[in-house]
Short mmCIF file of C-alpha atoms in Angstrom, two decimals:
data_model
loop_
_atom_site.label_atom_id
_atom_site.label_comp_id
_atom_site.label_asym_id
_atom_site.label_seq_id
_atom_site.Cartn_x
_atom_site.Cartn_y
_atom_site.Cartn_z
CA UNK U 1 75.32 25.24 75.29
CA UNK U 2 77.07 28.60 75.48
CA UNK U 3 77.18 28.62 72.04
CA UNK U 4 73.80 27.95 71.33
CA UNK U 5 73.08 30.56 73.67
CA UNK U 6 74.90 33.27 71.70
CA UNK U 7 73.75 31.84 68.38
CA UNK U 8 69.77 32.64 70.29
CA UNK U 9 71.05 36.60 71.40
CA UNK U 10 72.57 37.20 68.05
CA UNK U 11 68.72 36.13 66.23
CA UNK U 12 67.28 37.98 69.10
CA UNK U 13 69.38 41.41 68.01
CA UNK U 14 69.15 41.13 64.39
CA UNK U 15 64.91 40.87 64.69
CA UNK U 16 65.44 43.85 67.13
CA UNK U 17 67.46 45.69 64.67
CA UNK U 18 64.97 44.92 61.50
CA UNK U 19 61.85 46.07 63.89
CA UNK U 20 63.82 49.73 63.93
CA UNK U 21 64.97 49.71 60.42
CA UNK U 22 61.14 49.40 59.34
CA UNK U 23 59.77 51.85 62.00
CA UNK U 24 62.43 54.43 60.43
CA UNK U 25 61.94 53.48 56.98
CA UNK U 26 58.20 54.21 57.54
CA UNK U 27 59.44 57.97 59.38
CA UNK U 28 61.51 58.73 56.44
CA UNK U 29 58.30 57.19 53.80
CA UNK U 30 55.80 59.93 56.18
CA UNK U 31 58.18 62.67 55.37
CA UNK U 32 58.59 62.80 51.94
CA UNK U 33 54.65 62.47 51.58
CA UNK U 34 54.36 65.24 53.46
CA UNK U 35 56.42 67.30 51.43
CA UNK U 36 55.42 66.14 48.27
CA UNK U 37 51.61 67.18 49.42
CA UNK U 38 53.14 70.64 50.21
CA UNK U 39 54.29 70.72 45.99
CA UNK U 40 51.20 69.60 45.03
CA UNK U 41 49.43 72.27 47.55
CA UNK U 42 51.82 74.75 45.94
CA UNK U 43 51.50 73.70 41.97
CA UNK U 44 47.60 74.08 42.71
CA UNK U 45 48.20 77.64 43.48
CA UNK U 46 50.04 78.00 40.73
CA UNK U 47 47.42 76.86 38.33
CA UNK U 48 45.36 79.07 39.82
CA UNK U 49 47.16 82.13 39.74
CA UNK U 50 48.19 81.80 36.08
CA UNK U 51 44.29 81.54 35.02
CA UNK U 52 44.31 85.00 36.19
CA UNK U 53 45.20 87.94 34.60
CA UNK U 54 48.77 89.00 34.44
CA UNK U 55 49.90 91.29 36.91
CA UNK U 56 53.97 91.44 38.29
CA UNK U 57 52.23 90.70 42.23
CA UNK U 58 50.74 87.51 40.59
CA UNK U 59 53.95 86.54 38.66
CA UNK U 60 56.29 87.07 41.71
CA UNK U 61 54.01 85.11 44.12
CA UNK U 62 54.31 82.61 40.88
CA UNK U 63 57.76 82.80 41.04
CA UNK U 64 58.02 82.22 44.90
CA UNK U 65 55.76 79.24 44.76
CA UNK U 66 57.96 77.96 42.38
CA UNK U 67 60.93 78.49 44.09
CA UNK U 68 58.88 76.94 47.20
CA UNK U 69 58.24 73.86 44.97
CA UNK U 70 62.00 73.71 43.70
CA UNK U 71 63.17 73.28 47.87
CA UNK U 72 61.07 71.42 48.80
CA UNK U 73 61.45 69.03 46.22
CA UNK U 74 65.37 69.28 47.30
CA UNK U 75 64.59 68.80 51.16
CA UNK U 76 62.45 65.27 49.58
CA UNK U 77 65.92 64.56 47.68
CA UNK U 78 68.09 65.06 50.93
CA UNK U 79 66.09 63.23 52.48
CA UNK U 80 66.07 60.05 49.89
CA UNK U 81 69.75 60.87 49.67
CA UNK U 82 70.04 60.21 54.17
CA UNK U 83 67.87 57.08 53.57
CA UNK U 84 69.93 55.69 50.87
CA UNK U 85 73.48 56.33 53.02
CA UNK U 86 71.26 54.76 56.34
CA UNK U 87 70.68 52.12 54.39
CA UNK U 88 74.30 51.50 52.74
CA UNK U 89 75.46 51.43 56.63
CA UNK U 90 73.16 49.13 57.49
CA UNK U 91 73.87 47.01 54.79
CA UNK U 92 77.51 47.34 55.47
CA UNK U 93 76.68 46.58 59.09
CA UNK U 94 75.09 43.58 58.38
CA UNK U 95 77.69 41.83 56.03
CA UNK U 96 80.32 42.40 58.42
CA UNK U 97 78.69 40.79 61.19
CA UNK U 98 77.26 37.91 59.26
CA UNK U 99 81.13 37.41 57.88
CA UNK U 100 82.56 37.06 61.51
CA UNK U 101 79.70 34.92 62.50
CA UNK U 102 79.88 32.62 59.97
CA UNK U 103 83.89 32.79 60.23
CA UNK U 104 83.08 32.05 64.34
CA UNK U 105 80.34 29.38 63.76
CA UNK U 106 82.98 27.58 60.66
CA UNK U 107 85.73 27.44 63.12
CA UNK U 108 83.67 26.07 66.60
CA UNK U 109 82.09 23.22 64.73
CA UNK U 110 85.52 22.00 63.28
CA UNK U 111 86.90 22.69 67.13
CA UNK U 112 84.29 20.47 68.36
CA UNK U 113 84.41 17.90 65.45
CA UNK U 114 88.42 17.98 66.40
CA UNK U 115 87.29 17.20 70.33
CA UNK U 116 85.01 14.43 69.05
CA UNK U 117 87.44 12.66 67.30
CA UNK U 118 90.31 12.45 69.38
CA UNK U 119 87.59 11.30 72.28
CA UNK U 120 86.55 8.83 70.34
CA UNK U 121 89.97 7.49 69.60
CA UNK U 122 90.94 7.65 73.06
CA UNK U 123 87.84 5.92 74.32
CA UNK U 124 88.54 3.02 71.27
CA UNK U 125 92.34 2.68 72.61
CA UNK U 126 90.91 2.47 76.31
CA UNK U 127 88.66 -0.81 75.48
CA UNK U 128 90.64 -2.61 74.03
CA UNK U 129 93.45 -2.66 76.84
CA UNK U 130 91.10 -2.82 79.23
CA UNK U 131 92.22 -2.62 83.08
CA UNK U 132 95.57 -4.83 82.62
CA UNK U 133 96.97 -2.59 80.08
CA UNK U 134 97.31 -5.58 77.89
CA UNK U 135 94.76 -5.60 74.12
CA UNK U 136 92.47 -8.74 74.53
CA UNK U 137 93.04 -9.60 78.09
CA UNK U 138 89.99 -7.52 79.36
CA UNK U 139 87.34 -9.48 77.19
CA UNK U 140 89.06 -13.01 78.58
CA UNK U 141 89.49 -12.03 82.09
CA UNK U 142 85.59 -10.65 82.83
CA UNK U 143 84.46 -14.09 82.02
CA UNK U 144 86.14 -15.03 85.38
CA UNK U 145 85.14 -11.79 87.90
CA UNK U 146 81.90 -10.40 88.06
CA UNK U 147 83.66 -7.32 89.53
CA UNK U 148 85.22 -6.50 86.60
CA UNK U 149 82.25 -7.54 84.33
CA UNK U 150 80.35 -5.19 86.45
CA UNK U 151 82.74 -2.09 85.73
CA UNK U 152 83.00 -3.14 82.31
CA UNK U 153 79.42 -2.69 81.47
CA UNK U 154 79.39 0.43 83.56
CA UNK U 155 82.31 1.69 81.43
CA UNK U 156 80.57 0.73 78.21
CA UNK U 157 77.17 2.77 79.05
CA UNK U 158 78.92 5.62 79.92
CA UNK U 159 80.88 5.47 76.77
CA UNK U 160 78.38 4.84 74.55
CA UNK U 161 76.26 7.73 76.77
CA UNK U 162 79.08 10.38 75.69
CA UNK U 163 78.97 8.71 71.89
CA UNK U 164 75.35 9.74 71.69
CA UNK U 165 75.67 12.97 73.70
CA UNK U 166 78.93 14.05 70.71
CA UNK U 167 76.35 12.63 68.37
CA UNK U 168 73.66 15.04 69.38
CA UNK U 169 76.41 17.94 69.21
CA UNK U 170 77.84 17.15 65.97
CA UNK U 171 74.61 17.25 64.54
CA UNK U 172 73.61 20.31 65.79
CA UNK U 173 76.57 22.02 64.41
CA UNK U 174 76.23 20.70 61.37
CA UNK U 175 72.27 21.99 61.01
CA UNK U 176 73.77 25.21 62.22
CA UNK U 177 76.81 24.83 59.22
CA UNK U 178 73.72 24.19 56.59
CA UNK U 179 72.06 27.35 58.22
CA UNK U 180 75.35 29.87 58.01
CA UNK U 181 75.91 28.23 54.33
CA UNK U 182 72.35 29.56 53.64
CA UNK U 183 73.38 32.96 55.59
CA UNK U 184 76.52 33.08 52.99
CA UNK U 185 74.13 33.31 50.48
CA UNK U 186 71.84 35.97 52.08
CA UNK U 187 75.84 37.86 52.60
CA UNK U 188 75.98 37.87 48.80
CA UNK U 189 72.81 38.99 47.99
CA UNK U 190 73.19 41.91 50.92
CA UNK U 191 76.42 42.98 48.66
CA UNK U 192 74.62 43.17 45.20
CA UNK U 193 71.91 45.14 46.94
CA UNK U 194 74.77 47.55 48.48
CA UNK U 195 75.88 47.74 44.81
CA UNK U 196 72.33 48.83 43.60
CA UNK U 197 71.75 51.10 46.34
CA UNK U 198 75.34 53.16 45.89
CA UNK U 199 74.05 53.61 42.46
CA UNK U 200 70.64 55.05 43.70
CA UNK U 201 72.29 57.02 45.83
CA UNK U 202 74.78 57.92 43.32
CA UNK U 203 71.52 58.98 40.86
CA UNK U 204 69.89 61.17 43.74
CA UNK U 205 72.72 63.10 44.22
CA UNK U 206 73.08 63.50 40.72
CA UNK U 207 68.80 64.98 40.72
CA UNK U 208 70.21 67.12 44.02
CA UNK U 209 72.95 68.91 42.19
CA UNK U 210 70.27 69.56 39.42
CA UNK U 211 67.38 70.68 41.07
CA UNK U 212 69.55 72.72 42.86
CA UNK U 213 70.89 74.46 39.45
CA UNK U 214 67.17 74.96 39.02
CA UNK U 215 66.62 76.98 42.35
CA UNK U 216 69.97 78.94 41.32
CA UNK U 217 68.01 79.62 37.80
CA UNK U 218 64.58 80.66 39.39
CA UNK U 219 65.75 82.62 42.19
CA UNK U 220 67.81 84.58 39.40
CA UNK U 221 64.91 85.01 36.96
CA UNK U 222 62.99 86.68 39.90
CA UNK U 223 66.07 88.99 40.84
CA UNK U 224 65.90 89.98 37.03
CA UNK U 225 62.65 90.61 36.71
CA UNK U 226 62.30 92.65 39.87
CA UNK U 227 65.67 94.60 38.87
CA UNK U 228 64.36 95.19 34.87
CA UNK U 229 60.45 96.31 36.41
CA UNK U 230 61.94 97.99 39.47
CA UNK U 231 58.84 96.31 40.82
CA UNK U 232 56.59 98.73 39.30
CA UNK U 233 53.58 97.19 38.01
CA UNK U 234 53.31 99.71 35.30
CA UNK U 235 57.12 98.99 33.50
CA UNK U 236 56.16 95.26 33.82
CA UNK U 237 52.77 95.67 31.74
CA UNK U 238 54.94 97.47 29.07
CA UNK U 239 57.27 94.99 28.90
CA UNK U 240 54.42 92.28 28.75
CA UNK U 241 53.43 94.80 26.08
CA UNK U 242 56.36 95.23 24.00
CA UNK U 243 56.72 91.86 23.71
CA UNK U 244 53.56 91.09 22.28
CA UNK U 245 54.09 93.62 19.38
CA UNK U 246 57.27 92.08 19.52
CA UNK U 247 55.77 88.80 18.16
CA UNK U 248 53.22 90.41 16.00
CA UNK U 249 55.86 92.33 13.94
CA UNK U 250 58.08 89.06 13.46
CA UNK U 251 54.68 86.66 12.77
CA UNK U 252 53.07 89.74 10.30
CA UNK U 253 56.30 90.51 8.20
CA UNK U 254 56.30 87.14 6.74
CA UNK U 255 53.39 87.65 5.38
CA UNK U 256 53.72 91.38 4.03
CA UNK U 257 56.60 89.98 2.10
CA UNK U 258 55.17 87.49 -0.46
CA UNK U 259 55.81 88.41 -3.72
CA UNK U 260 59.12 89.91 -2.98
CA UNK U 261 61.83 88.93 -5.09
CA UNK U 262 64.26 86.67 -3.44
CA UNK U 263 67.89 87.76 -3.39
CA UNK U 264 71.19 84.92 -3.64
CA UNK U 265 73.58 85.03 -0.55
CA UNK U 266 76.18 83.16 0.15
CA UNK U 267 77.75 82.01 3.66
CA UNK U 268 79.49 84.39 5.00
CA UNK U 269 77.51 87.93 3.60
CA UNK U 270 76.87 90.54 5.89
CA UNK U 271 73.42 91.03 5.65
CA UNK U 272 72.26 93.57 7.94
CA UNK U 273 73.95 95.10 11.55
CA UNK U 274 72.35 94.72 14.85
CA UNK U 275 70.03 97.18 16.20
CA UNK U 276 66.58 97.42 18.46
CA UNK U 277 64.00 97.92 16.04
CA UNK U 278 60.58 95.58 16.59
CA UNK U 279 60.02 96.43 19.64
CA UNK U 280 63.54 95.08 20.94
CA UNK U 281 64.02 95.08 24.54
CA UNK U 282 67.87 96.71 23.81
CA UNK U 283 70.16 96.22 20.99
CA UNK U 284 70.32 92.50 20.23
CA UNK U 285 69.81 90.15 17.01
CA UNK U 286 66.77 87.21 17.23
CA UNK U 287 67.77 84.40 15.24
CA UNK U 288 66.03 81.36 14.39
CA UNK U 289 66.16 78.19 12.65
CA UNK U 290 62.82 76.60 10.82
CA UNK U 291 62.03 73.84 8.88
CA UNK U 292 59.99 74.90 5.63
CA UNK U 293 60.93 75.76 2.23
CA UNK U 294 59.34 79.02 1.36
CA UNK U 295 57.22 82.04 2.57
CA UNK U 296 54.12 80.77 1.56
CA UNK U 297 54.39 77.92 4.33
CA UNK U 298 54.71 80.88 7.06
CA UNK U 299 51.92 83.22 6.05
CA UNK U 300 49.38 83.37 9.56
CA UNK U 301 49.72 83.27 12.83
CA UNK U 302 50.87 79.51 13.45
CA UNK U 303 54.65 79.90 11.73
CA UNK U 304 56.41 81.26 14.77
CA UNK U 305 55.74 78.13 17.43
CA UNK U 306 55.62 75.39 15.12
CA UNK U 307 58.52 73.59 13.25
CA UNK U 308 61.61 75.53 15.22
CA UNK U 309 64.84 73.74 15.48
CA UNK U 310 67.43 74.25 18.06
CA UNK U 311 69.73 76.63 16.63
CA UNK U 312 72.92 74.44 18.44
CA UNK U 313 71.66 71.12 16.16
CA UNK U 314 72.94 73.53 12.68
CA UNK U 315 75.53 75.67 13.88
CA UNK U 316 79.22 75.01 14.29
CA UNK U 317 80.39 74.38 17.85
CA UNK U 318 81.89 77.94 18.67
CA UNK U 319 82.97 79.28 22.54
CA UNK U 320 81.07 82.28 23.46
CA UNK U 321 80.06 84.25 26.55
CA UNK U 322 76.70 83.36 27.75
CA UNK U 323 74.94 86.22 29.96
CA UNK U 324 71.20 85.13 30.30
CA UNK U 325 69.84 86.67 33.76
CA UNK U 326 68.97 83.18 34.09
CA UNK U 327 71.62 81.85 35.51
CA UNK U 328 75.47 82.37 36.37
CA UNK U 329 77.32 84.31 33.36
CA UNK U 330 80.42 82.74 31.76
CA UNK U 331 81.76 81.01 28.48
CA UNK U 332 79.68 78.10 27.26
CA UNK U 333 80.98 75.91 24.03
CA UNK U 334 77.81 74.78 21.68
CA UNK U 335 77.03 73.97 18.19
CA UNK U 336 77.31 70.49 16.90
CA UNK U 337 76.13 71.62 13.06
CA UNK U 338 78.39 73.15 9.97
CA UNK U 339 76.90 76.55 9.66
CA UNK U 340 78.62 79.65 10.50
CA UNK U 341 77.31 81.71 13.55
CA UNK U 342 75.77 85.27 12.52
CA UNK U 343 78.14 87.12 14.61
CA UNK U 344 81.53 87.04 15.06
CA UNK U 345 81.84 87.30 18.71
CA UNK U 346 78.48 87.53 20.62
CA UNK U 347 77.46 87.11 24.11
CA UNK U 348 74.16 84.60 23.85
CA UNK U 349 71.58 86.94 25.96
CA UNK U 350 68.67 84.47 25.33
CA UNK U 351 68.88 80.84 25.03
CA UNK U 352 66.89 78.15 23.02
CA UNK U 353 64.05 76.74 24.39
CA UNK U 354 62.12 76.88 28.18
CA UNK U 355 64.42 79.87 29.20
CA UNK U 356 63.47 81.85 32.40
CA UNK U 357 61.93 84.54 30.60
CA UNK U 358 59.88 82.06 28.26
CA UNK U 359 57.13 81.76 30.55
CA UNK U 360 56.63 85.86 31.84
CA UNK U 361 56.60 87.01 28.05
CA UNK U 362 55.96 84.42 26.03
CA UNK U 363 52.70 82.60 27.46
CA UNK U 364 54.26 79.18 28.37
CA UNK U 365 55.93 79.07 24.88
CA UNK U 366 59.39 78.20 24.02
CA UNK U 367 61.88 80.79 23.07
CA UNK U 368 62.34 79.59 19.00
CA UNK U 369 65.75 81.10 18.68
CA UNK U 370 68.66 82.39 20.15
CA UNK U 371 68.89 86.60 20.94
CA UNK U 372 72.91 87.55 20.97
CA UNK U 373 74.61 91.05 21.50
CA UNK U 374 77.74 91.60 19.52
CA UNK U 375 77.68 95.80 19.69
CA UNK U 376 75.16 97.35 18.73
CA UNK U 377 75.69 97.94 14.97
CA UNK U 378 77.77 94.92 14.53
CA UNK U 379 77.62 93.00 11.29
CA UNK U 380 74.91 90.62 10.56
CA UNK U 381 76.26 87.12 8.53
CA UNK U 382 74.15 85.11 6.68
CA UNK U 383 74.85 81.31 8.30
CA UNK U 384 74.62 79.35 4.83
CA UNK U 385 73.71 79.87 1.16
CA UNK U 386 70.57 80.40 0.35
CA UNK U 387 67.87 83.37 -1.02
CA UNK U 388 67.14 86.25 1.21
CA UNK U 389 63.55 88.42 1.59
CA UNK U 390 64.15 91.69 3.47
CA UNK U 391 61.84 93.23 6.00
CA UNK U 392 62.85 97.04 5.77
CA UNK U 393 59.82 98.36 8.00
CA UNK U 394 57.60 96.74 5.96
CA UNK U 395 54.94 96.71 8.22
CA UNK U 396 55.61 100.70 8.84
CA UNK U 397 56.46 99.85 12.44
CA UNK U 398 60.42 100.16 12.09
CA UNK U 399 60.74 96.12 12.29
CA UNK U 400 63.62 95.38 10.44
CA UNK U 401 64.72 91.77 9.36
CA UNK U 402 66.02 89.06 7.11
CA UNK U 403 64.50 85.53 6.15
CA UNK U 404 66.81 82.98 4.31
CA UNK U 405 65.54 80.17 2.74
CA UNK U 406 68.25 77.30 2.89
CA UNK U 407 68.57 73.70 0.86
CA UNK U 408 67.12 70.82 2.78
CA UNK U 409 63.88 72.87 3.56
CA UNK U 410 65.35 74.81 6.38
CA UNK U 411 64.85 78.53 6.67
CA UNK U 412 66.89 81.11 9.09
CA UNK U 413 65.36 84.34 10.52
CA UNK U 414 67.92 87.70 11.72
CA UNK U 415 65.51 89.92 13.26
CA UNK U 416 65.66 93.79 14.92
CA UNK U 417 68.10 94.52 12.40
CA UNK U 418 69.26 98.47 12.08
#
């Protein structure tokens, strides 16, 4: 009975305990809806705000709601990340007290299967000698006294009373052994699930330490731009400015070209020396990587933001100083390609791709190229063989660059030359 009793406040507790679990499980569920109606509250601003007219006000309250987005989608992360931990203690929880219950219930139901048995050989040992000690005497001598017929059959119904009451027990134990056997297997599925939800929690902290480098790179990108404006709405229209005529002057000198004669490099020729003209924000060298196979595929306006190739895919994997105003400075190893880099020893000012200036200058676009200072007046290499068409201001704008037109249909573009 005591047993039985524990077995019934041990289901009792566990339904208690799976009653919280949901009720928190549904908190933690409220929460992150909540926030994630706060992104989508935010992202609507957004969309709003960049239908507008450009402005540095509008592009900093951008930039905030951004930012705003970028925590909040962290705080949703934390909090998957405390659900997933609640969860592995739980789990852990569980499996230990399922292992010493089932260890408990295992060893009471051989106990009382132990007690059974040596009653029942006791009880077996006890009829046969019967009241005169001696085996076979008892069934002879009750023939003759009533008394001890009397006793006998009292003896036998409480023996065969106790037979049926051990029956009753061993039978319960053993529904309760099928029922643990069946909790053994519940034990190993609550370890594979442990398994899979270490992983998951492994993969959200993995998305925490990344959205977090994303905060790092937005709240930088608005330090920059405030610092390079000095929040004055007139220096950031000029720069919105400059880098507009900026893009004209690379899209346009394509074209003024054709018809040029094309002039043989090989790797390694200096071909021009860095300098600011185009419209350069500073001293720096664009340089880009294209797929076509002559300047008749880039004469218009489409050339610039269609069939771009990351730079890092051709050239050779070099160490180099990376100083974005994106994100933390320091040395950064890429290139997984053959071709020589176009300087010796630059620092990589502009990366490849959805940068943190891509979206303030550029309209949304990519950045088709990477922008590197080496000195200003540093020499210019061309990365491969291939024929070169100079730009020497020849849109009479003082845009100076080089186009190379590589095997394989690949062309590479060195722009704000000296």
């Amino acid at each position: 009975m005591r047993i039985k009793n524990i077995l019934l406040l041990s289901i009792f507790l566990f339904v208690v305990f799976l009653t919280a679990k949901v009720a928190l499980g549904e908190e933690g569920k409220n929460s992150i809806d909540d926030l994630q109606s706060e992104i989508e509250k935010l992202q609507k601003k957004i969309d709003d705000a960049q239908g507008k007219s450009k402005s540095l006000s509008n592009e900093i309250a951008v930039m905030d709601d951004k930012i705003s987005q970028t925590e909040y989608r962290i705080s949703i992360t934390n909090n998957k990340i405390s659900q997933k931990i609640e969860e592995i203690n739980e789990l852990t929880g569980d499996i230990e007290d399922l292992e010493k219950l089932i260890i408990k219930m295992s060893a009471s139901i051989t106990r009382q299967s132990q007690i059974l048995s040596s009653r029942l050989r006791k009880s077996y040992m006890d009829g046969i000698k019967g009241n005169y000690g001696e085996p076979g005497m008892k069934s002879i001598l009750t023939l003759f006294d009533k008394k001890l017929m009397s006793t006998g059959v009292r003896q036998e119904e409480s023996l065969r009373a106790l037979e049926l009451e051990d029956n009753r027990l061993i039978d319960w134990m053993e529904d309760n052994r099928a029922r643990y056997e069946a909790q053994k297997k519940t034990l190993a599925e609550k370890k594979q699930e442990e398994v899979i939800v270490r992983e998951q929690l492994e993969n959200e902290r993995a998305t925490l330490l990344a959205q977090k480098s994303i905060l790092d790179d937005q709240q930088s990108q608005k330090q920059a731009l405030l610092k390079k404006t000095q929040n004055d709405e007139a220096k950031y229209q000029k720069l919105l400015s400059d880098a507009q005529r900026e893009l004209n002057s690379i899209i346009n000198a394509a074209g003024a070209i054709i018809g040029q004669d094309g002039e043989e490099v090989d790797k390694g020729d200096v071909i021009g020396r860095e300098g600011n003209t185009g419209y350069s924000f500073g001293s720096h060298l664009h340089f880009g990587v294209y797929r076509y196979s002559s300047l008749s595929e880039i004469n218009g306006w489409n050339w610039y933001y269609s069939n771009y190739v990351d730079p890092a895919k051709k050239l050779e994997s070099k160490n180099f100083r990376w100083d974005t105003g994106c994100s933390s400075s320091g040395n950064k190893t890429v290139g997984s390609g053959d071709w020589n880099w176009p300087m010796s020893s630059p620092t990589v000012t502009q990366g490849y791709g959805k940068t943190c200036w891509s979206d303030i200058y550029y309209g949304g676009n990519v950045h088709p190229g990477f922008d590197m200072d080496s000195g200003h007046g540093s020499p210019v290499y061309a990365v491969e063989d291939g024929t070169a068409y100079y730009c020497r201001n020849c849109l009479n704008d003082g845009g100076n660059g080089v186009f190379i037109f590589h095997d394989d249909n690949y062309m590479t573009i060195y722009w704000h030359l000296q």
